[in-house]
Coordinates of C-alpha atoms in Angstrom, one line a residue:
M279 CA 73.1 136.9 -6.6
P280 CA 70.4 135.1 -7.5
P281 CA 70.9 131.6 -9.6
A282 CA 70.6 131.8 -13.2
P283 CA 67.3 130.4 -15.0
N284 CA 67.2 127.0 -15.9
Y285 CA 65.8 127.0 -19.5
E286 CA 66.2 123.6 -20.2
F287 CA 64.2 122.5 -17.5
Q288 CA 61.4 124.9 -18.6
E289 CA 61.6 123.8 -22.2
W290 CA 61.4 120.3 -21.1
W291 CA 58.3 120.9 -18.9
N292 CA 56.6 122.7 -21.6
K293 CA 57.2 119.9 -24.1
E294 CA 55.8 117.4 -21.4
R295 CA 52.4 119.4 -20.7
A296 CA 52.1 119.7 -24.6
K297 CA 52.4 115.8 -25.1
N298 CA 50.2 114.9 -22.2
N299 CA 47.1 117.3 -23.3
H300 CA 47.9 116.0 -27.0
E301 CA 47.1 112.6 -25.6
L302 CA 44.1 113.4 -23.8
F303 CA 42.6 115.8 -26.4
P304 CA 44.0 114.9 -30.1
E305 CA 42.0 117.6 -31.9
T306 CA 43.6 120.5 -29.7
T307 CA 46.5 122.2 -31.2
L308 CA 48.8 122.4 -28.1
S309 CA 51.9 122.9 -30.1
S310 CA 51.0 126.5 -30.7
S311 CA 50.6 127.0 -27.1
S312 CA 53.9 125.4 -26.1
S313 CA 55.6 127.6 -28.7
S314 CA 54.1 130.8 -27.5
S315 CA 55.0 130.0 -23.8
L316 CA 58.7 129.5 -25.1
L317 CA 58.6 132.8 -27.0
E318 CA 57.1 134.5 -23.9
I319 CA 60.0 133.0 -21.8
H320 CA 62.6 134.3 -24.1
N321 CA 61.1 137.7 -24.1
N322 CA 61.1 137.9 -20.5
N323 CA 64.6 136.7 -20.1
N324 CA 65.8 139.5 -22.5
N325 CA 64.0 142.1 -20.5
N326 CA 65.8 141.2 -16.9
T327 CA 66.6 138.3 -14.9
S328 CA 64.6 139.2 -11.9
T329 CA 61.4 139.2 -13.9
N330 CA 62.4 135.6 -15.0
N331 CA 63.2 134.5 -11.5
H332 CA 59.7 135.7 -10.3
H333 CA 57.8 134.0 -13.1
H334 CA 59.7 130.8 -12.2
K335 CA 58.7 131.2 -8.6
D336 CA 55.2 131.6 -9.6
Y337 CA 55.0 128.8 -11.9
N338 CA 56.4 126.6 -9.2
N339 CA 53.9 128.1 -6.3
N340 CA 50.8 128.0 -8.5
N341 CA 51.6 124.9 -10.8
D342 CA 48.6 122.9 -9.4
D343 CA 46.0 125.8 -9.8
D344 CA 47.1 126.3 -13.6
D345 CA 46.8 122.8 -14.4
D346 CA 43.3 122.6 -12.9
D347 CA 42.2 125.7 -14.8
E348 CA 43.8 124.4 -18.1
D349 CA 42.0 121.1 -17.8
D350 CA 38.8 122.7 -17.2
E351 CA 39.4 124.9 -20.3
E352 CA 40.5 122.0 -22.4
E353 CA 37.2 120.1 -21.5
D354 CA 35.0 123.0 -22.3
R355 CA 36.7 123.3 -25.7
S356 CA 36.4 119.5 -26.3
V357 CA 32.6 119.8 -25.5
G358 CA 32.0 122.5 -27.7
K359 CA 33.9 120.7 -30.7
D360 CA 31.8 117.4 -30.1
R361 CA 28.8 119.6 -30.4
S362 CA 29.9 121.3 -33.4
R363 CA 31.1 118.1 -34.9
N364 CA 27.7 116.4 -34.1
A365 CA 25.9 119.2 -35.7
R366 CA 27.9 118.9 -38.9
Q367 CA 27.4 115.0 -39.0
L368 CA 23.8 115.4 -38.8
S369 CA 23.9 118.0 -41.6
W370 CA 25.8 115.7 -43.8
V371 CA 23.4 112.9 -43.0
C372 CA 20.3 115.2 -44.0
L373 CA 22.2 116.4 -47.2
L374 CA 22.9 112.5 -48.1
R375 CA 19.1 111.6 -47.4
F376 CA 17.9 114.5 -49.5
Q377 CA 20.3 113.6 -52.4
Q378 CA 19.0 109.9 -52.2
S379 CA 15.5 110.9 -52.3
A380 CA 16.2 113.3 -55.1
N381 CA 17.9 110.5 -56.9
F382 CA 15.0 108.2 -56.3
L383 CA 12.2 110.8 -57.6
S384 CA 14.5 111.6 -60.5
W385 CA 14.6 107.8 -61.3
I386 CA 10.7 107.4 -60.9
T387 CA 10.1 110.4 -63.2
N388 CA 12.4 109.2 -65.9
G389 CA 11.0 105.9 -65.9
F390 CA 7.5 107.1 -66.2
L391 CA 8.4 109.4 -68.9
S392 CA 10.1 106.7 -70.7
L393 CA 7.1 104.4 -70.4
I394 CA 4.8 107.2 -71.6
K395 CA 7.1 107.7 -74.5
T396 CA 7.2 103.9 -75.3
A397 CA 3.6 103.5 -75.0
N398 CA 2.7 106.6 -77.2
R399 CA 5.4 105.4 -79.9
R400 CA 3.6 101.8 -80.0
I401 CA 0.1 103.3 -79.9
S402 CA 0.5 105.9 -82.4
S403 CA 2.6 103.6 -84.7
D404 CA 0.5 102.6 -87.8
P405 CA 0.1 98.9 -87.9
I406 CA -1.3 98.9 -91.3
D407 CA 0.7 97.5 -94.0
S408 CA 0.5 97.7 -97.6
S409 CA -1.8 94.8 -97.8
D410 CA -4.8 96.6 -95.9
S411 CA -6.1 93.5 -94.4
S412 CA -8.8 93.4 -92.0
S413 CA -6.8 92.3 -89.2
S414 CA -4.6 95.4 -89.5
W415 CA -7.7 97.5 -89.4
S416 CA -8.9 95.9 -86.3
E417 CA -5.6 96.3 -84.6
Y418 CA -5.5 99.8 -85.8
R419 CA -9.0 100.3 -84.1
L420 CA -7.8 98.6 -81.0
Y421 CA -4.8 100.8 -80.6
R422 CA -7.0 103.6 -81.0
I423 CA -9.4 102.8 -78.4
I424 CA -6.6 102.0 -76.0
K425 CA -5.2 105.3 -76.4
L426 CA -8.7 107.1 -75.8
F427 CA -9.1 105.0 -72.8
L428 CA -5.6 105.6 -71.6
G429 CA -6.3 109.4 -71.9
L430 CA -9.7 109.0 -70.0
V431 CA -8.0 107.5 -67.3
I432 CA -5.3 109.9 -66.8
L433 CA -8.0 112.6 -67.1
L434 CA -9.9 111.2 -64.5
L435 CA -6.9 110.6 -62.3
L436 CA -6.0 114.3 -62.5
F437 CA -9.7 115.3 -61.2
E438 CA -9.6 112.9 -58.5
L439 CA -6.3 114.4 -57.2
L440 CA -7.7 118.1 -57.6
A441 CA -10.8 116.6 -55.3
Y442 CA -8.6 115.1 -53.0
F443 CA -6.2 118.3 -52.3
K444 CA -9.7 120.1 -52.1
G445 CA -11.0 117.9 -49.4
W446 CA -14.0 116.9 -51.4
H447 CA -13.2 113.2 -50.5
F448 CA -14.0 113.9 -46.8
S449 CA -17.1 116.3 -47.4
P450 CA -18.4 115.5 -50.8
P451 CA -20.3 118.4 -52.4
S452 CA -23.8 118.0 -53.5
M453 CA -25.3 119.4 -56.5
G454 CA -27.3 121.9 -54.7
S455 CA -24.5 123.5 -52.8
A456 CA -22.2 124.2 -55.6
A457 CA -20.8 127.7 -55.3
S458 CA -20.6 130.1 -58.2
G459 CA -17.6 130.7 -60.5
F460 CA -15.2 128.2 -62.0
L461 CA -14.6 126.4 -58.7
G462 CA -18.3 126.0 -58.3
L463 CA -18.6 124.7 -61.7
V464 CA -15.8 122.2 -60.9
E465 CA -17.7 121.1 -57.5
L466 CA -20.8 120.7 -59.6
V467 CA -19.0 118.4 -62.3
Y468 CA -17.3 116.4 -59.5
A469 CA -20.8 116.1 -57.6
N470 CA -22.5 114.8 -60.8
W471 CA -19.6 112.5 -61.3
L472 CA -20.2 110.9 -57.8
Y473 CA -23.7 110.3 -58.4
V474 CA -23.0 108.6 -62.0
R475 CA -20.2 106.6 -60.4
A476 CA -22.3 105.7 -57.3
N477 CA -25.6 104.8 -59.3
Y478 CA -24.3 103.6 -62.7
L479 CA -20.7 102.5 -62.6
A480 CA -20.3 100.8 -59.1
P481 CA -23.1 98.2 -59.5
P482 CA -21.5 96.5 -62.7
L483 CA -18.1 96.8 -61.5
Q484 CA -19.3 94.9 -58.3
V485 CA -21.0 92.4 -60.2
L486 CA -17.7 91.9 -62.4
T487 CA -15.7 91.6 -59.1
N488 CA -18.2 89.1 -57.6
V489 CA -17.9 86.8 -60.8
C490 CA -14.1 87.2 -60.8
I491 CA -14.2 86.1 -57.2
V492 CA -16.4 83.1 -58.0
L493 CA -14.2 82.1 -60.9
F494 CA -11.1 82.4 -58.8
L495 CA -12.6 80.1 -56.1
I496 CA -13.8 77.5 -58.6
Q497 CA -10.2 77.4 -60.2
S498 CA -8.7 77.1 -56.8
V499 CA -11.2 74.3 -55.9
D500 CA -10.3 72.6 -59.2
R501 CA -6.5 72.9 -58.4
I502 CA -7.0 71.5 -55.0
I503 CA -9.0 68.5 -56.4
L504 CA -6.2 68.0 -59.2
M505 CA -3.4 68.0 -56.6
L506 CA -5.4 65.5 -54.3
G507 CA -5.9 63.3 -57.4
C508 CA -2.2 63.4 -58.3
F509 CA -1.3 62.6 -54.8
W510 CA -3.7 59.6 -54.8
I511 CA -2.1 58.4 -58.2
K512 CA 1.3 58.4 -56.6
F513 CA 0.3 56.8 -53.4
R514 CA -1.5 53.9 -55.2
K515 CA 1.1 53.9 -58.2
I516 CA -1.9 54.0 -60.9
K517 CA -0.8 53.9 -64.2
P518 CA -2.4 52.6 -67.5
V519 CA -1.2 49.2 -68.3
P520 CA -1.6 47.6 -72.1
L521 CA -3.0 44.1 -72.6
M522 CA 0.1 43.2 -74.5
E523 CA 3.6 44.2 -75.4
F524 CA 5.8 43.9 -78.4
S525 CA 9.3 42.7 -78.1
S526 CA 12.1 43.6 -79.9
K527 CA 13.1 40.3 -81.1
D528 CA 10.1 40.1 -83.2
V529 CA 11.1 43.1 -85.2
E530 CA 14.7 41.9 -85.6
T531 CA 13.6 38.3 -86.9
G532 CA 10.6 39.8 -88.8
S533 CA 8.3 37.2 -87.3
N534 CA 4.7 38.0 -86.3
D535 CA 4.7 41.1 -88.4
D536 CA 1.1 40.8 -88.9
D537 CA 0.5 41.4 -85.2
Y538 CA 1.8 44.7 -85.7
P539 CA -0.9 47.2 -86.8
M540 CA -0.4 49.5 -89.6
V541 CA 0.9 52.9 -88.3
L542 CA 1.0 56.3 -90.3
I543 CA 3.4 58.8 -89.1
Q544 CA 2.9 62.7 -90.0
I545 CA 5.3 65.3 -89.6
P546 CA 3.7 68.7 -90.2
M547 CA 6.4 71.4 -90.6
C548 CA 6.7 74.9 -92.0
N549 CA 10.1 76.4 -92.9
E550 CA 11.9 74.4 -90.2
R551 CA 15.3 74.7 -91.5
E552 CA 17.0 74.0 -88.0
V553 CA 15.2 70.9 -86.8
Y554 CA 13.9 69.1 -89.6
Q555 CA 16.9 66.8 -89.9
Q556 CA 16.4 65.5 -86.0
S557 CA 12.9 65.1 -86.4
I558 CA 12.7 62.9 -89.5
A559 CA 15.7 60.8 -88.4
A560 CA 13.9 60.2 -84.8
V561 CA 10.8 59.1 -86.7
C562 CA 12.7 57.0 -89.2
I563 CA 14.6 54.9 -86.6
Q564 CA 11.3 53.6 -84.9
D565 CA 11.6 50.1 -83.6
W566 CA 8.6 48.8 -85.8
P567 CA 8.5 46.8 -88.9
R568 CA 9.1 48.8 -91.9
D569 CA 6.3 47.4 -94.1
R570 CA 3.9 48.2 -91.1
M571 CA 4.8 52.0 -91.1
L572 CA 4.7 55.0 -93.5
V573 CA 6.0 58.3 -92.7
Q574 CA 4.5 61.6 -94.3
V575 CA 6.6 64.8 -94.2
L576 CA 4.1 67.6 -94.7
D577 CA 6.0 70.5 -95.7
D578 CA 4.2 73.6 -96.0
S579 CA 7.5 75.8 -96.4
D580 CA 7.3 78.7 -98.4
D581 CA 10.9 78.8 -98.8
S582 CA 12.4 77.2 -101.8
D583 CA 15.8 76.3 -100.4
V584 CA 14.1 74.8 -97.2
Q585 CA 12.0 72.6 -99.4
Y586 CA 15.1 71.4 -101.4
L587 CA 16.7 70.6 -98.1
I588 CA 13.8 68.7 -96.6
K589 CA 13.5 66.6 -100.2
A590 CA 16.9 65.7 -99.9
E591 CA 16.6 64.3 -96.3
V592 CA 13.5 62.2 -97.5
Q593 CA 15.3 60.9 -100.5
K594 CA 18.3 59.9 -98.1
W595 CA 16.2 57.8 -95.9
Q596 CA 14.1 56.4 -98.8
Q597 CA 17.4 55.1 -100.2
K598 CA 18.0 53.5 -96.6
G599 CA 14.7 51.5 -97.1
V600 CA 12.4 53.6 -95.0
R601 CA 8.9 54.0 -96.6
I602 CA 8.8 57.9 -96.3
L603 CA 7.0 60.4 -98.4
Y604 CA 7.4 64.0 -99.1
R605 CA 4.3 66.1 -99.5
H606 CA 4.0 69.8 -100.3
R607 CA 0.7 71.7 -100.9
L608 CA 0.3 74.2 -103.5
I609 CA -2.8 75.9 -101.7
R610 CA -1.6 76.6 -98.2
T611 CA -4.8 77.3 -96.5
G612 CA -5.9 76.5 -92.9
Y613 CA -2.3 76.3 -91.2
K614 CA -1.6 73.1 -89.5
A615 CA -5.2 71.9 -89.5
G616 CA -5.5 72.3 -93.3
N617 CA -2.2 70.6 -93.6
L618 CA -3.2 67.4 -91.7
K619 CA -6.7 67.5 -93.4
S620 CA -5.1 67.4 -96.7
A621 CA -2.9 64.4 -96.0
M622 CA -5.7 62.5 -94.6
T623 CA -7.4 62.8 -98.0
C624 CA -4.7 60.4 -99.5
E625 CA -6.1 57.1 -100.9
Y626 CA -3.6 55.1 -99.1
V627 CA -4.7 56.3 -95.7
K628 CA -7.4 53.7 -95.6
D629 CA -5.0 51.1 -95.3
Y630 CA -3.7 52.2 -91.9
E631 CA -5.4 52.0 -88.5
F632 CA -3.4 54.5 -86.3
V633 CA -1.8 57.9 -87.1
A634 CA 1.1 59.3 -84.8
I635 CA 1.6 63.1 -85.0
F636 CA 4.9 65.0 -84.3
D637 CA 5.7 68.5 -84.8
A638 CA 9.0 69.2 -86.6
D639 CA 10.8 70.1 -83.1
F640 CA 9.9 66.8 -81.6
Q641 CA 12.2 63.6 -81.3
P642 CA 10.3 60.8 -80.1
G643 CA 12.3 57.7 -78.8
P644 CA 13.0 54.6 -80.9
D645 CA 10.3 52.6 -78.6
F646 CA 7.7 55.2 -78.9
L647 CA 5.0 53.2 -81.2
K648 CA 6.0 49.8 -79.0
K649 CA 4.8 51.9 -75.7
T650 CA 1.6 53.6 -77.2
V651 CA 0.1 51.4 -79.7
P652 CA -0.3 48.3 -77.5
H653 CA -2.7 50.4 -75.3
F654 CA -5.4 50.3 -78.2
R655 CA -5.5 46.6 -78.2
G656 CA -8.7 45.6 -76.3
N657 CA -9.8 49.2 -76.1
D658 CA -12.1 49.8 -79.0
N659 CA -13.4 53.0 -77.7
L660 CA -10.0 54.5 -77.1
A661 CA -9.4 57.4 -79.6
L662 CA -6.0 59.0 -78.4
V663 CA -2.8 58.0 -76.3
Q664 CA -0.9 61.0 -75.4
T665 CA 2.7 61.2 -74.1
R666 CA 4.5 63.6 -72.1
W667 CA 6.7 66.3 -73.4
S668 CA 10.5 66.5 -72.1
F669 CA 12.5 69.5 -72.6
V670 CA 16.2 69.3 -73.7
N671 CA 16.7 72.9 -72.9
K672 CA 15.0 73.4 -69.8
D673 CA 18.1 74.8 -67.9
E674 CA 19.0 77.2 -70.7
N675 CA 17.9 80.4 -68.8
L676 CA 15.3 81.7 -66.4
L677 CA 12.5 81.6 -69.0
T678 CA 13.1 78.2 -69.9
R679 CA 13.1 77.0 -66.3
L680 CA 9.7 78.9 -65.6
Q681 CA 8.2 77.2 -68.6
N682 CA 9.4 73.9 -67.5
I683 CA 7.6 74.4 -64.1
N684 CA 4.4 75.5 -65.7
L685 CA 4.3 72.7 -68.2
S686 CA 5.5 70.0 -65.9
F687 CA 2.5 70.8 -63.6
H688 CA 0.2 70.7 -66.8
F689 CA 1.7 67.2 -67.6
E690 CA 2.1 65.8 -64.1
V691 CA -1.3 66.9 -62.4
E692 CA -3.7 68.2 -65.0
Q693 CA -3.3 65.6 -67.8
Q694 CA -2.5 62.6 -65.6
V695 CA -5.5 63.3 -63.2
N696 CA -7.7 64.0 -66.1
G697 CA -6.7 60.8 -67.9
V698 CA -6.9 58.3 -65.0
F699 CA -10.3 59.6 -63.7
I700 CA -12.4 60.9 -66.5
N701 CA -10.5 59.5 -69.6
F702 CA -10.5 63.0 -71.1
F703 CA -8.0 65.7 -71.5
G704 CA -6.9 68.1 -74.3
F705 CA -4.9 66.9 -77.2
N706 CA -1.4 68.6 -77.1
G707 CA -1.1 68.7 -80.8
T708 CA 1.9 66.5 -80.9
A709 CA 3.6 63.3 -79.5
G710 CA 0.3 61.5 -79.6
V711 CA -1.2 58.5 -81.4
W712 CA -4.6 58.8 -82.9
R713 CA -7.2 55.9 -83.9
I714 CA -8.0 57.0 -87.5
K715 CA -11.6 55.8 -87.1
A716 CA -12.0 58.2 -84.1
L717 CA -10.7 61.2 -86.4
E718 CA -13.3 60.4 -89.0
D719 CA -16.2 59.7 -86.5
S720 CA -15.3 63.2 -85.1
G721 CA -15.5 64.9 -88.3
G722 CA -11.8 65.0 -88.9
W723 CA -9.4 68.1 -88.8
L724 CA -11.5 71.5 -89.3
E725 CA -9.9 74.7 -90.3
R726 CA -12.4 76.9 -88.2
T727 CA -10.0 77.7 -85.6
T728 CA -6.2 78.0 -84.6
V729 CA -6.4 75.4 -81.8
E730 CA -7.2 72.3 -84.0
D731 CA -5.8 70.1 -81.4
M732 CA -8.3 71.1 -78.7
D733 CA -11.1 71.3 -81.2
I734 CA -10.6 67.7 -82.3
A735 CA -10.4 66.6 -78.6
V736 CA -13.4 68.1 -77.6
R737 CA -15.4 66.6 -80.6
A738 CA -14.1 63.1 -80.2
H739 CA -15.2 63.4 -76.3
L740 CA -18.4 64.5 -77.1
C741 CA -18.9 61.3 -79.5
G742 CA -18.0 59.1 -76.6
W743 CA -14.3 58.4 -77.3
K744 CA -11.8 57.9 -74.5
F745 CA -8.2 59.3 -73.9
I746 CA -5.2 57.6 -72.1
Y747 CA -2.2 59.7 -70.8
L748 CA 1.2 57.9 -70.5
N749 CA 3.4 60.1 -68.1
D750 CA 6.3 57.8 -68.2
V751 CA 6.5 57.7 -72.1
K752 CA 8.5 61.0 -73.0
C753 CA 9.1 62.8 -76.1
L754 CA 12.0 65.1 -76.5
C755 CA 11.4 68.8 -77.6
E756 CA 12.7 72.2 -77.0
L757 CA 11.3 75.3 -75.2
P758 CA 11.4 78.8 -76.7
E759 CA 14.5 80.5 -75.4
S760 CA 13.6 83.9 -76.2
Y761 CA 10.9 86.2 -75.2
E762 CA 9.7 86.9 -78.7
A763 CA 9.5 83.2 -79.7
Y764 CA 7.7 82.7 -76.3
K765 CA 5.4 85.4 -76.9
K766 CA 4.5 84.0 -80.5
Q767 CA 4.0 80.6 -79.0
Q768 CA 1.6 81.8 -76.1
H769 CA -0.5 84.0 -78.5
R770 CA -0.8 80.9 -80.9
W771 CA -2.0 78.7 -78.0
H772 CA -4.4 81.1 -76.4
S773 CA -6.0 83.1 -79.3
G774 CA -8.5 80.3 -80.0
P775 CA -9.8 78.8 -77.0
M776 CA -12.6 81.4 -76.6
H777 CA -13.4 81.2 -80.0
L778 CA -13.7 77.4 -79.8
F779 CA -15.7 77.8 -76.8
R780 CA -18.4 79.6 -78.7
L781 CA -18.3 77.2 -81.6
C782 CA -18.7 74.2 -79.4
F783 CA -21.0 75.6 -76.5
F784 CA -24.3 74.3 -78.2
D785 CA -22.6 71.0 -79.2
I786 CA -21.6 70.6 -75.7
L787 CA -25.4 71.0 -74.5
R788 CA -26.7 68.8 -76.9
S789 CA -23.9 66.2 -76.5
K790 CA -24.7 62.4 -75.0
V791 CA -21.9 62.8 -72.5
N792 CA -23.0 62.8 -69.0
T793 CA -23.2 65.9 -66.9
F794 CA -20.2 64.8 -64.5
S795 CA -17.8 64.0 -67.7

């Protein structure tokens, strides 16, 4: 009688095979195959015992062959799944790239449309106010010209794109070889456009390009010379030295007050509600004999509340014994130049030898006059002593840091080198001391331009006066912290130089200053 089949051994063997195959090929589902094998064994045992014995015998005899065949089959299935997985991964990567490209194109399109809408809204907006001033009409005409020019540029761009896709850039059509029909008309127009562009537009544009290159080279050489001059000043430690100095003991004891020249200090301001107190206080505490100094607060404010506040501040310092006056113009013409010109017409100005000018947001140190006025002693041809600006909010944001870099180069390099080597530079409009005689000899403050500081500096230099720049004397001030305030300041600084150049061009040619200067 044949022995009974060992079902426990068969079940254990099938589980071990499934476990080993799962470790070699994790993604295959051998559990289902093992279950089917067990079901097959149970079914065969229910049929007859001999069949099970025969199956067990065949399994023991052909164990090695079955293992080899199953390993080959599992390897083939694994390779096929790896290939299918690589194909799916490639498809997902392609879809991801396509989605990124679509998002980028959508972002570019939306940005371009937003830019077009913003430009159209600003150009189409009517800048004309109720006053119907001439400046508003000129701005309106300028916007119209910009709008027409923008439309023309877009039209020409579309025309060039059409020509590019037609291949006309590689084989330009001629006016005699144009075909008939609409396409032939387009070819004829493009051929005429090429002729006009090559014979009439290209030469003047090339000339303008050459002029820009020449100007760029001149500016580059100028910057290199200024940098070399700055290095030389630092290496040789060159700086202006006064012939005499004032001591603080003389002011405290009141002795030798006659040695101190009469100085007029002017503070022009207009609606300066936030900074008027600091500027007036900084000027009133100057280490200078009070009877040799007079402060003029030149208020052009049109706000009655601001006028009242400034008057109260002036009266407070008057009660402290400071010689300070409040002055307000009824006819406010000429902006800052008109304000300064009006102040210089006062009868008592003739008693003063020098005038120091500070804008409302500037705060000079107590020793400002002691460091600047002595340079006039012994220099009868010296008209101006200019000091450096120091910014209290230079680290406020990125805009103030960039402005600090730009203005530091202007003072450290441009002003200092020009002051040392040619004794001429542009007056910065504030934080400087003028000789009143030089102002009168140069024609005084004129209202013909918005850059009155540059105007008076050029006219004084043409009259032969010299300037001195003090890089180690600093006057505190603030930088614009918002872009709107910065834009207004830059517009005010750059709107007048070209107009001033046209006004002073013939005066420069007729001046007695040598060519090098």
